[in-house]
Short mmCIF file of C-alpha atoms and ligand atoms in Angstrom, two decimals:
data_model
loop_
_atom_site.label_atom_id
_atom_site.label_comp_id
_atom_site.label_asym_id
_atom_site.label_seq_id
_atom_site.Cartn_x
_atom_site.Cartn_y
_atom_site.Cartn_z
CA MET W 1 107.38 102.14 49.01
CA ASN W 2 106.35 99.95 51.96
CA THR W 3 107.20 101.37 55.39
CA PRO W 4 108.61 98.65 57.67
CA SER W 5 106.10 97.70 60.34
CA ILE W 6 107.20 97.88 63.98
CA GLU W 7 106.28 94.71 65.87
CA ARG W 8 104.58 95.52 69.15
CA THR W 9 103.72 92.98 71.83
CA PRO W 10 100.01 93.22 72.49
CA PRO W 11 99.49 94.17 76.13
CA GLY W 12 98.52 91.44 78.55
CA LYS W 13 95.82 91.57 81.15
CA VAL W 14 95.79 91.85 84.93
CA TYR W 15 93.39 89.87 87.11
CA LEU W 16 92.96 91.22 90.64
CA VAL W 17 92.09 87.98 92.39
CA GLY W 18 90.87 87.33 95.92
CA GLY W 19 92.62 84.31 97.38
CA GLY W 20 90.27 83.96 100.34
CA PRO W 21 91.20 83.83 104.03
CA GLY W 22 93.56 80.84 103.94
CA ASP W 23 91.79 77.50 103.51
CA PRO W 24 92.58 76.68 99.84
CA GLU W 25 89.15 75.08 99.40
CA LEU W 26 87.64 78.54 99.80
CA LEU W 27 89.27 79.67 96.56
CA THR W 28 86.71 80.29 93.81
CA LEU W 29 86.74 78.12 90.69
CA LYS W 30 87.51 81.26 88.68
CA ALA W 31 90.49 82.15 90.86
CA ALA W 32 91.87 78.61 90.53
CA ARG W 33 91.42 78.66 86.73
CA LEU W 34 93.14 82.04 86.33
CA LEU W 35 95.98 81.03 88.65
CA ALA W 36 96.59 77.87 86.63
CA ALA W 37 96.86 79.94 83.43
CA ALA W 38 98.82 83.03 84.57
CA ASP W 39 102.36 83.80 83.35
CA VAL W 40 103.08 85.79 86.52
CA VAL W 41 101.59 85.76 90.00
CA VAL W 42 102.15 88.86 92.12
CA TYR W 43 101.17 87.97 95.68
CA ASP W 44 101.28 89.27 99.22
CA ASN W 45 101.91 87.83 102.66
CA LEU W 46 98.35 86.82 103.52
CA VAL W 47 98.19 84.38 100.61
CA SER W 48 98.60 80.83 101.91
CA ALA W 49 101.14 78.48 100.32
CA ALA W 50 98.33 76.04 99.49
CA VAL W 51 96.53 78.74 97.49
CA LEU W 52 99.72 79.73 95.67
CA ALA W 53 100.22 76.07 94.78
CA HIS W 54 97.41 76.47 92.22
CA ALA W 55 99.74 78.57 90.05
CA ARG W 56 101.38 76.99 86.98
CA SER W 57 104.66 75.35 88.01
CA ASP W 58 106.63 77.52 85.54
CA ALA W 59 104.80 80.76 86.36
CA GLU W 60 106.94 83.60 87.69
CA ARG W 61 106.06 84.28 91.34
CA ILE W 62 106.72 87.78 92.67
CA TYR W 63 106.30 88.42 96.40
CA VAL W 64 105.33 91.99 97.22
CA GLY W 65 104.08 91.19 100.71
CA LYS W 66 103.36 93.78 103.25
CA LYS W 67 103.13 93.62 107.01
CA ALA W 68 101.89 96.67 108.92
CA GLY W 69 104.59 99.35 108.76
CA ASN W 70 106.98 97.06 106.87
CA HIS W 71 106.30 97.18 103.14
CA ALA W 72 108.23 94.66 101.06
CA LEU W 73 107.39 96.84 98.05
CA PRO W 74 105.69 100.24 98.36
CA GLN W 75 102.16 100.35 96.93
CA LEU W 76 103.16 102.75 94.14
CA ASP W 77 105.86 100.32 93.01
CA ILE W 78 103.35 97.45 93.06
CA ASN W 79 101.03 99.52 90.88
CA LYS W 80 103.89 100.25 88.42
CA LEU W 81 104.96 96.60 88.42
CA LEU W 82 101.48 95.46 87.36
CA VAL W 83 101.49 97.94 84.46
CA THR W 84 105.03 96.94 83.38
CA LEU W 85 104.21 93.22 83.40
CA ALA W 86 101.03 93.77 81.40
CA LEU W 87 102.90 95.93 78.85
CA GLN W 88 105.30 92.99 78.39
CA GLY W 89 102.28 91.03 77.15
CA LYS W 90 101.92 88.88 80.26
CA GLN W 91 98.78 87.45 81.80
CA VAL W 92 99.14 88.60 85.38
CA VAL W 93 97.31 87.41 88.49
CA ARG W 94 97.55 89.89 91.32
CA LEU W 95 96.69 87.55 94.18
CA LYS W 96 95.51 89.05 97.44
CA GLY W 97 94.33 87.60 100.73
CA GLY W 98 90.56 87.65 101.24
CA ASP W 99 88.77 89.94 98.82
CA PRO W 100 90.69 92.50 96.71
CA TYR W 101 88.19 95.29 97.38
CA ILE W 102 87.96 94.89 101.16
CA PHE W 103 90.91 96.57 102.86
CA GLY W 104 93.06 95.15 100.09
CA ARG W 105 94.00 98.27 98.11
CA GLY W 106 92.53 96.59 95.04
CA GLY W 107 90.76 99.84 94.23
CA GLU W 108 94.05 101.72 93.95
CA GLU W 109 95.51 99.03 91.71
CA ALA W 110 92.42 98.96 89.48
CA GLU W 111 92.56 102.77 89.13
CA THR W 112 96.22 102.58 88.08
CA LEU W 113 95.45 99.92 85.46
CA GLN W 114 92.49 101.87 84.15
CA ARG W 115 94.59 105.06 83.84
CA ALA W 116 97.34 103.14 82.02
CA GLY W 117 94.81 101.62 79.59
CA ILE W 118 95.54 98.06 80.76
CA ALA W 119 92.68 95.56 80.57
CA PHE W 120 91.78 94.13 83.96
CA GLU W 121 89.21 91.99 85.73
CA VAL W 122 88.43 91.63 89.43
CA VAL W 123 87.65 88.26 91.00
CA PRO W 124 86.08 88.50 94.45
CA GLY W 125 87.33 86.32 97.25
CA VAL W 126 85.93 85.18 100.59
CA THR W 127 86.86 88.05 102.87
CA SER W 128 88.44 87.08 106.18
CA ALA W 129 85.42 88.42 108.10
CA ALA W 130 83.20 85.86 106.37
CA GLY W 131 85.81 83.12 106.81
CA ALA W 132 86.41 83.86 110.49
CA ALA W 133 82.70 84.14 111.24
CA ALA W 134 81.87 80.83 109.56
CA TYR W 135 84.79 78.85 111.01
CA ALA W 136 84.49 80.35 114.52
CA GLY W 137 80.72 79.81 114.71
CA ILE W 138 79.82 83.50 114.93
CA PRO W 139 77.03 84.45 112.48
CA LEU W 140 77.64 88.10 111.61
CA THR W 141 73.93 88.84 111.50
CA HIS W 142 71.18 87.06 113.41
CA ARG W 143 67.55 88.13 113.77
CA GLU W 144 67.76 88.02 117.57
CA HIS W 145 71.15 89.74 117.93
CA ALA W 146 72.30 91.94 115.04
CA GLN W 147 70.45 93.64 112.21
CA SER W 148 73.55 95.19 110.66
CA CYS W 149 77.24 94.56 110.41
CA PHE W 150 80.14 96.99 110.00
CA PHE W 151 83.53 96.16 108.50
CA VAL W 152 86.06 98.70 109.77
CA THR W 153 89.83 98.97 109.87
CA GLY W 154 91.65 99.47 113.16
CA HIS W 155 94.78 100.59 111.34
CA LEU W 156 94.65 104.00 109.79
CA GLN W 157 97.29 105.68 107.67
CA ASP W 158 98.50 108.09 110.36
CA GLU W 159 98.69 105.29 112.97
CA THR W 160 95.65 106.65 114.84
CA CYS W 161 92.36 104.86 115.14
CA ASN W 162 89.86 107.64 114.51
CA LEU W 163 86.53 105.94 113.84
CA ASP W 164 82.90 107.02 114.15
CA TRP W 165 82.66 105.77 117.74
CA PRO W 166 79.06 106.91 118.55
CA THR W 167 77.77 104.91 115.54
CA LEU W 168 79.95 101.88 116.25
CA ALA W 169 79.00 101.75 119.94
CA ARG W 170 75.25 101.25 119.26
CA PRO W 171 73.59 97.96 120.26
CA GLY W 172 71.94 95.50 117.84
CA GLN W 173 74.82 95.32 115.38
CA THR W 174 78.09 93.49 114.80
CA LEU W 175 81.50 95.11 114.31
CA VAL W 176 84.25 93.31 112.48
CA ILE W 177 87.56 95.09 112.87
CA TYR W 178 90.37 94.26 110.47
CA MET W 179 93.96 95.05 111.52
CA GLY W 180 92.69 95.96 114.98
CA LEU W 181 94.91 93.85 117.23
CA THR W 182 97.42 96.59 118.13
CA SER W 183 94.70 99.20 118.65
CA LEU W 184 92.44 96.87 120.67
CA PRO W 185 93.00 98.67 124.03
CA ASP W 186 92.10 101.98 122.35
CA ILE W 187 89.12 100.44 120.53
CA SER W 188 87.82 98.93 123.79
CA ARG W 189 88.20 102.24 125.67
CA GLN W 190 86.52 104.28 122.94
CA LEU W 191 83.55 101.93 122.49
CA ILE W 192 82.86 101.86 126.23
CA ALA W 193 83.33 105.64 126.51
CA HIS W 194 80.74 106.08 123.73
CA GLY W 195 78.11 103.94 125.44
CA MET W 196 78.79 100.31 124.57
CA SER W 197 78.10 98.00 127.52
CA PRO W 198 81.42 96.69 128.92
CA ALA W 199 79.73 93.25 129.03
CA THR W 200 79.31 93.17 125.22
CA PRO W 201 80.70 89.86 123.92
CA ALA W 202 83.86 90.17 121.82
CA ALA W 203 86.14 87.72 120.03
CA CYS W 204 89.54 87.69 118.42
CA VAL W 205 89.97 85.14 115.62
CA ARG W 206 93.53 84.46 114.54
CA ARG W 207 94.57 82.72 111.28
CA ALA W 208 90.94 82.10 110.47
CA THR W 209 90.08 79.04 108.35
CA LEU W 210 93.63 77.64 108.65
CA PRO W 211 94.31 74.42 110.59
CA ASP W 212 95.88 76.43 113.43
CA GLN W 213 93.00 78.92 113.73
CA GLN W 214 92.61 80.26 117.28
CA THR W 215 89.55 81.94 118.76
CA LEU W 216 89.58 83.87 122.00
CA THR W 217 86.33 85.18 123.47
CA GLY W 218 85.54 87.59 126.28
CA THR W 219 83.90 90.94 126.65
CA ILE W 220 84.82 94.24 125.09
CA ALA W 221 86.19 95.21 128.52
CA ASP W 222 88.46 92.20 129.12
CA LEU W 223 89.41 91.08 125.60
CA PRO W 224 92.48 93.40 125.40
CA GLN W 225 94.07 91.76 128.44
CA LYS W 226 93.13 88.24 127.27
CA VAL W 227 94.73 88.88 123.87
CA VAL W 228 97.97 89.91 125.59
CA SER W 229 97.88 86.88 127.93
CA ALA W 230 97.31 84.51 125.01
CA GLY W 231 100.15 86.18 123.03
CA PHE W 232 97.97 86.68 119.94
CA LYS W 233 99.78 88.02 116.85
CA PRO W 234 98.34 89.12 113.48
CA PRO W 235 96.63 88.22 111.25
CA ALA W 236 93.60 88.47 113.47
CA LEU W 237 90.12 89.91 113.32
CA LEU W 238 88.02 91.34 116.13
CA ILE W 239 84.32 90.54 116.18
CA ILE W 240 82.26 92.57 118.63
CA GLY W 241 78.56 92.19 119.42
CA ASP W 242 75.99 89.84 120.91
CA VAL W 243 76.45 87.34 118.06
CA VAL W 244 79.76 86.34 119.68
CA SER W 245 77.75 84.64 122.43
CA LEU W 246 76.76 81.99 119.83
CA HIS W 247 80.38 80.85 119.43
CA GLU W 248 80.21 78.35 122.27
CA ARG W 249 77.27 76.50 120.66
CA LEU W 250 78.08 76.94 116.97
CA ASP W 251 81.83 76.34 116.99
CA TRP W 252 82.32 73.34 114.68
CA PHE W 253 85.93 73.95 113.64
CA SER W 254 87.37 74.53 117.11
CA GLY W 255 90.65 76.20 118.06
CA SER W 256 89.11 77.95 121.08
CA VAL W 257 91.79 79.35 123.36
CA GLN W 258 91.49 79.99 127.11
CA ALA W 259 93.21 83.06 128.56
C1 SAM S 301 95.29 94.28 104.65
S1 SAM S 301 93.92 93.49 105.38
C2 SAM S 301 93.41 92.48 104.05
C3 SAM S 301 92.01 92.00 104.16
C4 SAM S 301 91.61 91.09 103.02
N1 SAM S 301 91.56 91.81 101.77
C5 SAM S 301 90.27 90.41 103.28
O1 SAM S 301 89.31 90.63 102.52
O2 SAM S 301 90.18 89.65 104.23
C6 SAM S 301 94.74 92.39 106.47
C7 SAM S 301 93.91 92.04 107.68
O3 SAM S 301 92.86 91.14 107.35
C8 SAM S 301 92.61 90.28 108.44
N2 SAM S 301 92.86 88.91 108.01
C9 SAM S 301 93.21 88.48 106.81
N3 SAM S 301 93.29 87.13 106.75
C10 SAM S 301 92.98 86.71 108.00
C11 SAM S 301 92.86 85.42 108.61
N4 SAM S 301 93.06 84.29 107.93
N5 SAM S 301 92.50 85.38 109.92
C12 SAM S 301 92.23 86.49 110.62
N6 SAM S 301 92.35 87.73 110.10
C13 SAM S 301 92.70 87.83 108.81
C14 SAM S 301 93.54 90.71 109.57
O4 SAM S 301 92.87 91.66 110.36
C15 SAM S 301 94.67 91.33 108.78
O5 SAM S 301 95.43 92.22 109.59
#
């Protein structure tokens, strides 16, 4: 006697895709191809509309955007959503701003997929540090100014900014601080207290690579006040180090702001 076979939908696949810092032309060819083919796009608030426009017109678009302290969908629910969509047999693009593995929680999502036995791939994107540096004319390394570069977050889980200040305050390097706008007064105080010269050049680059990009420069001592005077709001990156002094000469995209 033949036992009736139970039809099962083969699971789909999840692509964790970096959408770059904003300018749609910075999207990789692979990201654009996967977006054009996906059944569902799960995206967050740093993904620009022009990047999302690469998705198939009939693709389902699910916004799970997060702003600091105001989660549209908690991370655990996002993780579950990706698994559920894949189990429904869908080809899913999880589209993130910048690069998925740089302050993007892509690692947590990949771990969830791996544990659930869901096939996944990761597509790197241009991280906002690289985008901001290029478009603001601030090379992150330069033989005469910086031999190393740190990417750090200014927003920690418990709302404090508890970084390795003695290491970060050393000369001859560049610091790029993601999500550091709110903590900038604290960051400035700590770096100076741990030996950084108050005259160290510092910049804040807002909406990097987008047509309304704004760049504000100063020193690590006066940048906090300038940022307040200019009314800067996220998304913005802080770049600290001697390389910032090159901005004036290498700025080709413009958007410099006086404060
Ligand atoms: C949650 S992190 C995501 C980073 C992203 N995965 C990346 O690789 O750029 C969000 C922070 O990235 C920075 N950021 C992202 N896009 C930006 C942009 N276009 N201009 C300036 N900063 C940006 C800001 O510091 C923002 O608060």
